[in-house]
Amino acid sequence: MSAGDFDHPDVVLVPHGPMLLRGAESVQDTDGTVHRVERPVVALCRCEKSSRMPWCDGTHKVIPRGAPRT
Amino acid sequence: MRLPKPRGVLSEWLVARLAEPGLTSVAPAPDSWDDESIALWTLHELSFRGFEDADDRAEWDPGLLAVRHDLEEALEDRLRSRWSEAGGGAAPGAADVPGALEALVAEDDGPSLADHVRRHADRDQVLELLRQRSVYHLKESDPSAFVVPRLPVRAKAALMALQFDEYGDGDPNRLHSHLFARGLEAVGLRAEYGAYVDDAVTENLEMNNAGSLLGLHRRLRGAAMGHLAAFEMTSSLPSRKMVQGLDRLGLTGPMSHYYDEHVEADAVHEHLAARDICGTLAEDEPDQAADLLFGAFTCLDAEARFATAMLGAWGVGG
């Protein structure tokens, strides 16, 4: 293995899943409420069905996958 | 913690030997699955926190290591044959590992204890489940911690990110096993490490032994990380159901908080585990790909067997 640099993005979009966000201190939700971030990586809901917005709660796994957005 | 109660001739021999290191008699063969399971659980525990009434040097006692070796071999053979009976064994390409893990989890049709807790369980059943769960949750994430030095760079960094969160991000009050201990106290149960090992059903001991076996052997690092991934990938939604069930029974407070914490934490961890740990491990060490899936299957299968046993004991169809 080379000893070069690895990709280590701050934002990762998980296919059919949440947005992983690394190193953030706070996140503002769609209502304008600002949430303090307490863990090194957080998962932000992208399916808009989470019961605890703005965080992912895994609900996307039990809703049918719609046609890909264009 | 004190040595557990023996459950057969081997565990009786083992407990006597641990309490009195001078004994030189030869270990008898286990006389039941229960006996075998508590014996291996006890031997593994020597590598975690140990026992106040056992000699700490027993962990590396050659005579005891030989017994542990035989028990581990029997357990691994059993786990691997369950995996091959379920059609497992083929190694996916490295790039397909996260998807293969997802498919394995999606196909899992084992009974759900969290579903039962959410809708039907009575208070006694929930307390019984929490006593059983305490065998693992009071040492939560510890088996995976043994794997850290055995991984290549990317998988190691990702496992540490996950473990750091499991261990409270540096805050002892948020360490997951500590949150569970506080939850146990709040619902009137004992919170000290190992408090309910004597109550653990055999399926629960075997589930714990499987996790420890994979964590303690460098050879099984791939299986250990697959096991971790399946655990995290099946935690977020069931944890939410546990919260709903605990709240339904009025068991709000710290125990509910413990499961609540896992809804969000494991929604992150499952991706770290499947992609950044298992995916990169398979890329860097392709010979681990098959074992990544074996470990994941073992986690799901052991939980299904445990759930079937508990629901059966309660007279609830799985």
GROMACS .gro file of C-alpha atoms in nm:
model
  388
    1MET     CA    1   0.000   0.000   0.000
    2SER     CA    2   0.130   0.348  -0.080
    3ALA     CA    3   0.179   0.597   0.198
    4GLY     CA    4   0.004   0.871   0.003
    5ASP     CA    5  -0.299   1.079   0.101
    6PHE     CA    6  -0.641   0.918   0.118
    7ASP     CA    7  -0.968   1.080   0.018
    8HIS     CA    8  -1.140   1.197   0.335
    9PRO     CA    9  -1.427   1.425   0.235
   10ASP     CA   10  -1.620   1.629   0.494
   11VAL     CA   11  -1.949   1.556   0.321
   12VAL     CA   12  -2.047   1.214   0.188
   13LEU     CA   13  -2.378   1.143   0.015
   14VAL     CA   14  -2.477   0.782   0.086
   15PRO     CA   15  -2.665   0.622  -0.206
   16HIS     CA   16  -3.034   0.597  -0.101
   17GLY     CA   17  -2.923   0.716   0.241
   18PRO     CA   18  -2.834   1.022   0.446
   19MET     CA   19  -2.569   1.288   0.406
   20LEU     CA   20  -2.274   1.222   0.631
   21LEU     CA   21  -2.122   1.540   0.765
   22ARG     CA   22  -1.786   1.540   0.938
   23GLY     CA   23  -1.651   1.793   1.183
   24ALA     CA   24  -1.953   2.027   1.196
   25GLU     CA   25  -2.030   2.221   1.515
   26SER     CA   26  -2.391   2.311   1.439
   27VAL     CA   27  -2.663   2.241   1.185
   28GLN     CA   28  -2.965   2.458   1.103
   29ASP     CA   29  -3.281   2.265   1.010
   30THR     CA   30  -3.552   2.371   0.765
   31ASP     CA   31  -3.743   2.552   1.042
   32GLY     CA   32  -3.440   2.764   1.116
   33THR     CA   33  -3.363   2.591   1.444
   34VAL     CA   34  -2.992   2.547   1.507
   35HIS     CA   35  -2.886   2.211   1.653
   36ARG     CA   36  -2.555   2.163   1.828
   37VAL     CA   37  -2.349   1.874   1.691
   38GLU     CA   38  -2.199   1.648   1.957
   39ARG     CA   39  -2.040   1.369   1.753
   40PRO     CA   40  -1.753   1.367   1.504
   41VAL     CA   41  -1.974   1.253   1.216
   42VAL     CA   42  -2.350   1.307   1.187
   43ALA     CA   43  -2.602   1.166   0.940
   44LEU     CA   44  -2.844   1.424   0.801
   45CYS     CA   45  -3.181   1.306   0.670
   46ARG     CA   46  -3.228   1.330   0.293
   47CYS     CA   47  -3.556   1.138   0.260
   48GLU     CA   48  -3.745   1.396   0.470
   49LYS     CA   49  -3.922   1.116   0.660
   50SER     CA   50  -3.705   1.109   0.970
   51SER     CA   51  -3.885   1.140   1.302
   52ARG     CA   52  -3.598   1.348   1.436
   53MET     CA   53  -3.507   1.598   1.171
   54PRO     CA   54  -3.252   1.707   1.076
   55TRP     CA   55  -3.088   1.378   1.179
   56CYS     CA   56  -3.129   1.046   0.997
   57ASP     CA   57  -3.314   0.782   1.202
   58GLY     CA   58  -3.295   0.503   0.945
   59THR     CA   59  -3.654   0.550   0.824
   60HIS     CA   60  -3.538   0.571   0.459
   61LYS     CA   61  -3.474   0.196   0.476
   62VAL     CA   62  -3.842   0.115   0.523
   63ILE     CA   63  -3.988   0.351   0.263
   64PRO     CA   64  -4.006   0.238  -0.100
   65ARG     CA   65  -3.735   0.376  -0.323
   66GLY     CA   66  -3.900   0.604  -0.575
   67ALA     CA   67  -3.784   0.669  -0.928
   68PRO     CA   68  -3.453   0.852  -0.930
   69ARG     CA   69  -3.496   1.228  -0.933
   70THR     CA   70  -3.396   1.391  -1.256
   71MET     CA   71  -1.742  -0.953   3.900
   72ARG     CA   72  -1.725  -1.295   4.062
   73LEU     CA   73  -1.694  -1.624   3.876
   74PRO     CA   74  -2.025  -1.743   3.726
   75LYS     CA   75  -2.223  -2.044   3.846
   76PRO     CA   76  -2.113  -2.366   3.674
   77ARG     CA   77  -2.365  -2.525   3.438
   78GLY     CA   78  -2.203  -2.868   3.392
   79VAL     CA   79  -1.887  -3.069   3.446
   80LEU     CA   80  -1.651  -2.854   3.237
   81SER     CA   81  -1.760  -2.522   3.384
   82GLU     CA   82  -1.745  -2.678   3.731
   83TRP     CA   83  -1.386  -2.785   3.663
   84LEU     CA   84  -1.303  -2.442   3.516
   85VAL     CA   85  -1.446  -2.239   3.803
   86ALA     CA   86  -1.258  -2.461   4.052
   87ARG     CA   87  -0.937  -2.426   3.853
   88LEU     CA   88  -0.970  -2.046   3.829
   89ALA     CA   89  -1.038  -2.016   4.199
   90GLU     CA   90  -0.746  -2.250   4.284
   91PRO     CA   91  -0.471  -2.224   4.021
   92GLY     CA   92  -0.280  -2.516   4.180
   93LEU     CA   93  -0.528  -2.776   4.055
   94THR     CA   94  -0.371  -3.000   3.792
   95SER     CA   95  -0.655  -3.231   3.687
   96VAL     CA   96  -0.740  -3.260   3.317
   97ALA     CA   97  -1.043  -3.073   3.184
   98PRO     CA   98  -1.347  -3.297   3.126
   99ALA     CA   99  -1.545  -3.271   2.803
  100PRO     CA  100  -1.848  -3.039   2.833
  101ASP     CA  101  -2.171  -3.225   2.906
  102SER     CA  102  -2.409  -2.976   2.743
  103TRP     CA  103  -2.426  -2.677   2.510
  104ASP     CA  104  -2.496  -2.464   2.816
  105ASP     CA  105  -2.186  -2.599   2.993
  106GLU     CA  106  -1.969  -2.539   2.688
  107SER     CA  107  -2.105  -2.187   2.641
  108ILE     CA  108  -2.056  -2.064   2.998
  109ALA     CA  109  -1.706  -2.219   3.001
  110LEU     CA  110  -1.602  -2.031   2.688
  111TRP     CA  111  -1.770  -1.714   2.809
  112THR     CA  112  -1.569  -1.739   3.133
  113LEU     CA  113  -1.240  -1.801   2.951
  114HIS     CA  114  -1.301  -1.504   2.720
  115GLU     CA  115  -1.390  -1.281   3.012
  116LEU     CA  116  -1.034  -1.327   3.140
  117SER     CA  117  -0.932  -1.104   2.844
  118PHE     CA  118  -1.189  -0.834   2.927
  119ARG     CA  119  -1.233  -0.739   3.292
  120GLY     CA  120  -1.161  -1.072   3.464
  121PHE     CA  121  -1.298  -1.196   3.796
  122GLU     CA  122  -1.219  -1.078   4.145
  123ASP     CA  123  -1.203  -1.442   4.264
  124ALA     CA  124  -0.977  -1.567   3.980
  125ASP     CA  125  -0.603  -1.527   3.930
  126ASP     CA  126  -0.535  -1.265   3.657
  127ARG     CA  127  -0.252  -1.482   3.524
  128ALA     CA  128  -0.509  -1.743   3.416
  129GLU     CA  129  -0.564  -1.544   3.093
  130TRP     CA  130  -0.240  -1.683   2.947
  131ASP     CA  131  -0.227  -2.015   3.135
  132PRO     CA  132  -0.128  -2.276   2.870
  133GLY     CA  133  -0.359  -2.541   3.017
  134LEU     CA  134  -0.658  -2.306   3.003
  135LEU     CA  135  -0.563  -2.178   2.658
  136ALA     CA  136  -0.581  -2.538   2.533
  137VAL     CA  137  -0.935  -2.569   2.669
  138ARG     CA  138  -1.026  -2.233   2.517
  139HIS     CA  139  -0.880  -2.342   2.183
  140ASP     CA  140  -1.098  -2.653   2.170
  141LEU     CA  141  -1.413  -2.462   2.266
  142GLU     CA  142  -1.341  -2.186   2.013
  143GLU     CA  143  -1.278  -2.437   1.738
  144ALA     CA  144  -1.609  -2.610   1.809
  145LEU     CA  145  -1.790  -2.273   1.811
  146GLU     CA  146  -1.627  -2.150   1.490
  147ASP     CA  147  -1.707  -2.479   1.314
  148ARG     CA  148  -2.070  -2.445   1.423
  149LEU     CA  149  -2.093  -2.082   1.306
  150ARG     CA  150  -1.929  -2.158   0.971
  151SER     CA  151  -2.154  -2.455   0.903
  152ARG     CA  152  -2.462  -2.238   0.975
  153TRP     CA  153  -2.329  -1.989   0.720
  154SER     CA  154  -2.271  -2.254   0.455
  155GLU     CA  155  -2.615  -2.408   0.524
  156ALA     CA  156  -2.762  -2.062   0.462
  157GLY     CA  157  -2.591  -2.059   0.123
  158GLY     CA  158  -2.296  -1.842   0.223
  159GLY     CA  159  -1.933  -1.875   0.137
  160ALA     CA  160  -1.875  -1.702  -0.196
  161ALA     CA  161  -1.647  -1.400  -0.174
  162PRO     CA  162  -1.783  -1.077  -0.324
  163GLY     CA  163  -1.554  -0.842  -0.510
  164ALA     CA  164  -1.416  -0.570  -0.283
  165ALA     CA  165  -1.634  -0.298  -0.439
  166ASP     CA  166  -1.944  -0.508  -0.382
  167VAL     CA  167  -1.891  -0.563  -0.009
  168PRO     CA  168  -2.105  -0.273   0.123
  169GLY     CA  169  -2.388  -0.372  -0.113
  170ALA     CA  170  -2.356  -0.739  -0.018
  171LEU     CA  171  -2.376  -0.646   0.350
  172GLU     CA  172  -2.686  -0.437   0.282
  173ALA     CA  173  -2.847  -0.726   0.092
  174LEU     CA  174  -2.770  -0.969   0.373
  175VAL     CA  175  -2.929  -0.736   0.628
  176ALA     CA  176  -3.230  -0.669   0.402
  177GLU     CA  177  -3.290  -1.044   0.359
  178ASP     CA  178  -3.274  -1.110   0.733
  179ASP     CA  179  -3.615  -1.235   0.837
  180GLY     CA  180  -3.537  -1.330   1.196
  181PRO     CA  181  -3.798  -1.244   1.461
  182SER     CA  182  -3.767  -0.898   1.614
  183LEU     CA  183  -3.754  -0.853   1.990
  184ALA     CA  184  -3.783  -0.478   1.938
  185ASP     CA  185  -4.116  -0.526   1.756
  186HIS     CA  186  -4.246  -0.725   2.051
  187VAL     CA  187  -4.123  -0.465   2.300
  188ARG     CA  188  -4.276  -0.182   2.100
  189ARG     CA  189  -4.626  -0.328   2.085
  190HIS     CA  190  -4.694  -0.616   2.322
  191ALA     CA  191  -4.428  -0.693   2.581
  192ASP     CA  192  -4.521  -0.656   2.947
  193ARG     CA  193  -4.292  -0.497   3.202
  194ASP     CA  194  -4.151  -0.829   3.326
  195GLN     CA  195  -4.058  -0.936   2.975
  196VAL     CA  196  -3.882  -0.607   2.907
  197LEU     CA  197  -3.690  -0.630   3.233
  198GLU     CA  198  -3.594  -0.988   3.147
  199LEU     CA  199  -3.473  -0.874   2.806
  200LEU     CA  200  -3.269  -0.592   2.960
  201ARG     CA  201  -3.105  -0.840   3.202
  202GLN     CA  202  -3.012  -1.059   2.905
  203ARG     CA  203  -2.890  -0.763   2.699
  204SER     CA  204  -2.677  -0.641   2.989
  205VAL     CA  205  -2.433  -0.927   2.930
  206TYR     CA  206  -2.324  -0.749   2.612
  207HIS     CA  207  -2.426  -0.387   2.664
  208LEU     CA  208  -2.215  -0.352   2.979
  209LYS     CA  209  -1.911  -0.430   2.763
  210GLU     CA  210  -2.053  -0.269   2.452
  211SER     CA  211  -1.798  -0.224   2.170
  212ASP     CA  212  -1.519  -0.383   2.371
  213PRO     CA  213  -1.478  -0.689   2.144
  214SER     CA  214  -1.432  -0.462   1.840
  215ALA     CA  215  -1.167  -0.260   2.022
  216PHE     CA  216  -0.929  -0.559   2.006
  217VAL     CA  217  -0.936  -0.536   1.626
  218VAL     CA  218  -0.794  -0.182   1.595
  219PRO     CA  219  -0.421  -0.268   1.567
  220ARG     CA  220  -0.497  -0.545   1.318
  221LEU     CA  221  -0.641  -0.325   1.042
  222PRO     CA  222  -0.493  -0.133   0.749
  223VAL     CA  223  -0.493   0.248   0.756
  224ARG     CA  224  -0.838   0.346   0.626
  225ALA     CA  225  -1.031   0.075   0.810
  226LYS     CA  226  -0.839   0.153   1.129
  227ALA     CA  227  -0.921   0.526   1.112
  228ALA     CA  228  -1.288   0.452   1.045
  229LEU     CA  229  -1.313   0.197   1.326
  230MET     CA  230  -1.160   0.450   1.564
  231ALA     CA  231  -1.413   0.715   1.457
  232LEU     CA  232  -1.691   0.468   1.533
  233GLN     CA  233  -1.539   0.346   1.859
  234PHE     CA  234  -1.472   0.702   1.977
  235ASP     CA  235  -1.845   0.768   1.949
  236GLU     CA  236  -1.927   0.436   2.123
  237TYR     CA  237  -1.696   0.538   2.404
  238GLY     CA  238  -1.868   0.872   2.452
  239ASP     CA  239  -1.649   1.099   2.234
  240GLY     CA  240  -1.420   1.142   2.532
  241ASP     CA  241  -1.702   1.213   2.779
  242PRO     CA  242  -1.735   0.926   3.033
  243ASN     CA  243  -2.099   1.021   3.091
  244ARG     CA  244  -2.179   0.937   2.728
  245LEU     CA  245  -1.994   0.606   2.707
  246HIS     CA  246  -2.258   0.369   2.575
  247SER     CA  247  -2.201   0.093   2.830
  248HIS     CA  248  -2.224   0.357   3.102
  249LEU     CA  249  -2.551   0.490   2.958
  250PHE     CA  250  -2.684   0.134   2.972
  251ALA     CA  251  -2.568   0.090   3.332
  252ARG     CA  252  -2.753   0.409   3.427
  253GLY     CA  253  -3.057   0.279   3.243
  254LEU     CA  254  -3.044  -0.050   3.437
  255GLU     CA  255  -3.033   0.136   3.768
  256ALA     CA  256  -3.319   0.361   3.666
  257VAL     CA  257  -3.546   0.061   3.597
  258GLY     CA  258  -3.450  -0.104   3.926
  259LEU     CA  259  -3.198  -0.357   3.793
  260ARG     CA  260  -2.838  -0.417   3.898
  261ALA     CA  261  -2.587  -0.219   3.697
  262GLU     CA  262  -2.253  -0.372   3.791
  263TYR     CA  263  -2.052  -0.536   3.518
  264GLY     CA  264  -2.155  -0.898   3.460
  265ALA     CA  265  -2.444  -0.877   3.708
  266TYR     CA  266  -2.678  -1.108   3.515
  267VAL     CA  267  -2.442  -1.356   3.351
  268ASP     CA  268  -2.589  -1.637   3.561
  269ASP     CA  269  -2.932  -1.558   3.413
  270ALA     CA  270  -2.808  -1.556   3.052
  271VAL     CA  271  -2.979  -1.809   2.827
  272THR     CA  272  -2.746  -2.029   2.622
  273GLU     CA  273  -2.834  -1.851   2.297
  274ASN     CA  274  -2.728  -1.524   2.458
  275LEU     CA  275  -2.399  -1.671   2.581
  276GLU     CA  276  -2.329  -1.810   2.236
  277MET     CA  277  -2.408  -1.473   2.077
  278ASN     CA  278  -2.162  -1.306   2.314
  279ASN     CA  279  -1.903  -1.580   2.264
  280ALA     CA  280  -1.923  -1.539   1.888
  281GLY     CA  281  -1.855  -1.165   1.916
  282SER     CA  282  -1.562  -1.221   2.150
  283LEU     CA  283  -1.419  -1.502   1.937
  284LEU     CA  284  -1.416  -1.279   1.629
  285GLY     CA  285  -1.276  -0.981   1.817
  286LEU     CA  286  -0.998  -1.169   1.994
  287HIS     CA  287  -0.845  -1.343   1.690
  288ARG     CA  288  -0.644  -1.142   1.436
  289ARG     CA  289  -0.717  -1.417   1.184
  290LEU     CA  290  -1.088  -1.335   1.215
  291ARG     CA  291  -1.056  -0.955   1.179
  292GLY     CA  292  -1.269  -0.952   0.864
  293ALA     CA  293  -1.545  -1.150   1.032
  294ALA     CA  294  -1.525  -0.922   1.336
  295MET     CA  295  -1.577  -0.613   1.121
  296GLY     CA  296  -1.859  -0.775   0.923
  297HIS     CA  297  -2.021  -0.863   1.256
  298LEU     CA  298  -1.986  -0.503   1.370
  299ALA     CA  299  -2.137  -0.375   1.046
  300ALA     CA  300  -2.442  -0.602   1.069
  301PHE     CA  301  -2.487  -0.503   1.434
  302GLU     CA  302  -2.482  -0.131   1.349
  303MET     CA  303  -2.698  -0.177   1.039
  304THR     CA  304  -2.973  -0.341   1.246
  305SER     CA  305  -2.966  -0.102   1.539
  306SER     CA  306  -3.116   0.233   1.445
  307LEU     CA  307  -3.475   0.129   1.365
  308PRO     CA  308  -3.501  -0.137   1.641
  309SER     CA  309  -3.363   0.114   1.892
  310ARG     CA  310  -3.646   0.349   1.802
  311LYS     CA  311  -3.894   0.067   1.862
  312MET     CA  312  -3.731  -0.001   2.198
  313VAL     CA  313  -3.781   0.367   2.289
  314GLN     CA  314  -4.148   0.343   2.191
  315GLY     CA  315  -4.195   0.023   2.394
  316LEU     CA  316  -4.015   0.156   2.700
  317ASP     CA  317  -4.219   0.474   2.684
  318ARG     CA  318  -4.541   0.272   2.644
  319LEU     CA  319  -4.459   0.089   2.969
  320GLY     CA  320  -4.365   0.407   3.153
  321LEU     CA  321  -3.996   0.311   3.159
  322THR     CA  322  -3.892   0.655   3.042
  323GLY     CA  323  -3.571   0.818   3.153
  324PRO     CA  324  -3.215   0.686   3.129
  325MET     CA  325  -3.299   0.344   2.973
  326SER     CA  326  -3.512   0.506   2.708
  327HIS     CA  327  -3.231   0.759   2.660
  328TYR     CA  328  -2.981   0.477   2.602
  329TYR     CA  329  -3.185   0.345   2.309
  330ASP     CA  330  -3.265   0.694   2.189
  331GLU     CA  331  -2.892   0.769   2.165
  332HIS     CA  332  -2.855   0.463   1.939
  333VAL     CA  333  -3.115   0.581   1.689
  334GLU     CA  334  -2.895   0.868   1.576
  335ALA     CA  335  -2.554   0.723   1.658
  336ASP     CA  336  -2.610   0.402   1.466
  337ALA     CA  337  -2.764   0.581   1.170
  338VAL     CA  338  -2.409   0.717   1.131
  339HIS     CA  339  -2.219   0.407   1.244
  340GLU     CA  340  -2.385   0.176   0.995
  341HIS     CA  341  -2.236   0.371   0.706
  342LEU     CA  342  -1.895   0.402   0.868
  343ALA     CA  343  -1.896   0.027   0.931
  344ALA     CA  344  -2.024  -0.093   0.594
  345ARG     CA  345  -1.833   0.146   0.371
  346ASP     CA  346  -1.535   0.295   0.549
  347ILE     CA  347  -1.443  -0.011   0.758
  348CYS     CA  348  -1.563  -0.319   0.565
  349GLY     CA  349  -1.544  -0.167   0.217
  350THR     CA  350  -1.188  -0.039   0.253
  351LEU     CA  351  -1.075  -0.353   0.437
  352ALA     CA  352  -1.196  -0.562   0.144
  353GLU     CA  353  -1.010  -0.332  -0.099
  354ASP     CA  354  -0.688  -0.347   0.099
  355GLU     CA  355  -0.711  -0.714   0.196
  356PRO     CA  356  -0.931  -0.890  -0.061
  357ASP     CA  357  -0.886  -1.225   0.115
  358GLN     CA  358  -1.104  -1.085   0.397
  359ALA     CA  359  -1.410  -1.031   0.173
  360ALA     CA  360  -1.567  -1.372   0.236
  361ASP     CA  361  -1.518  -1.347   0.611
  362LEU     CA  362  -1.673  -0.998   0.620
  363LEU     CA  363  -1.999  -1.159   0.509
  364PHE     CA  364  -1.954  -1.460   0.736
  365GLY     CA  365  -1.923  -1.225   1.033
  366ALA     CA  366  -2.229  -1.025   0.929
  367PHE     CA  367  -2.433  -1.342   0.889
  368THR     CA  368  -2.317  -1.466   1.228
  369CYS     CA  369  -2.437  -1.146   1.396
  370LEU     CA  370  -2.781  -1.166   1.234
  371ASP     CA  371  -2.815  -1.540   1.287
  372ALA     CA  372  -2.713  -1.530   1.655
  373GLU     CA  373  -2.961  -1.250   1.721
  374ALA     CA  374  -3.237  -1.447   1.544
  375ARG     CA  375  -3.163  -1.755   1.757
  376PHE     CA  376  -3.163  -1.545   2.074
  377ALA     CA  377  -3.489  -1.372   1.976
  378THR     CA  378  -3.652  -1.706   1.895
  379ALA     CA  379  -3.548  -1.842   2.235
  380MET     CA  380  -3.682  -1.540   2.425
  381LEU     CA  381  -4.010  -1.518   2.234
  382GLY     CA  382  -4.053  -1.895   2.273
  383ALA     CA  383  -4.000  -1.872   2.649
  384TRP     CA  384  -4.267  -1.601   2.662
  385GLY     CA  385  -4.506  -1.808   2.452
  386VAL     CA  386  -4.500  -1.553   2.171
  387GLY     CA  387  -4.483  -1.669   1.810
  388GLY     CA  388  -4.167  -1.546   1.636
   0.00000   0.00000   0.00000
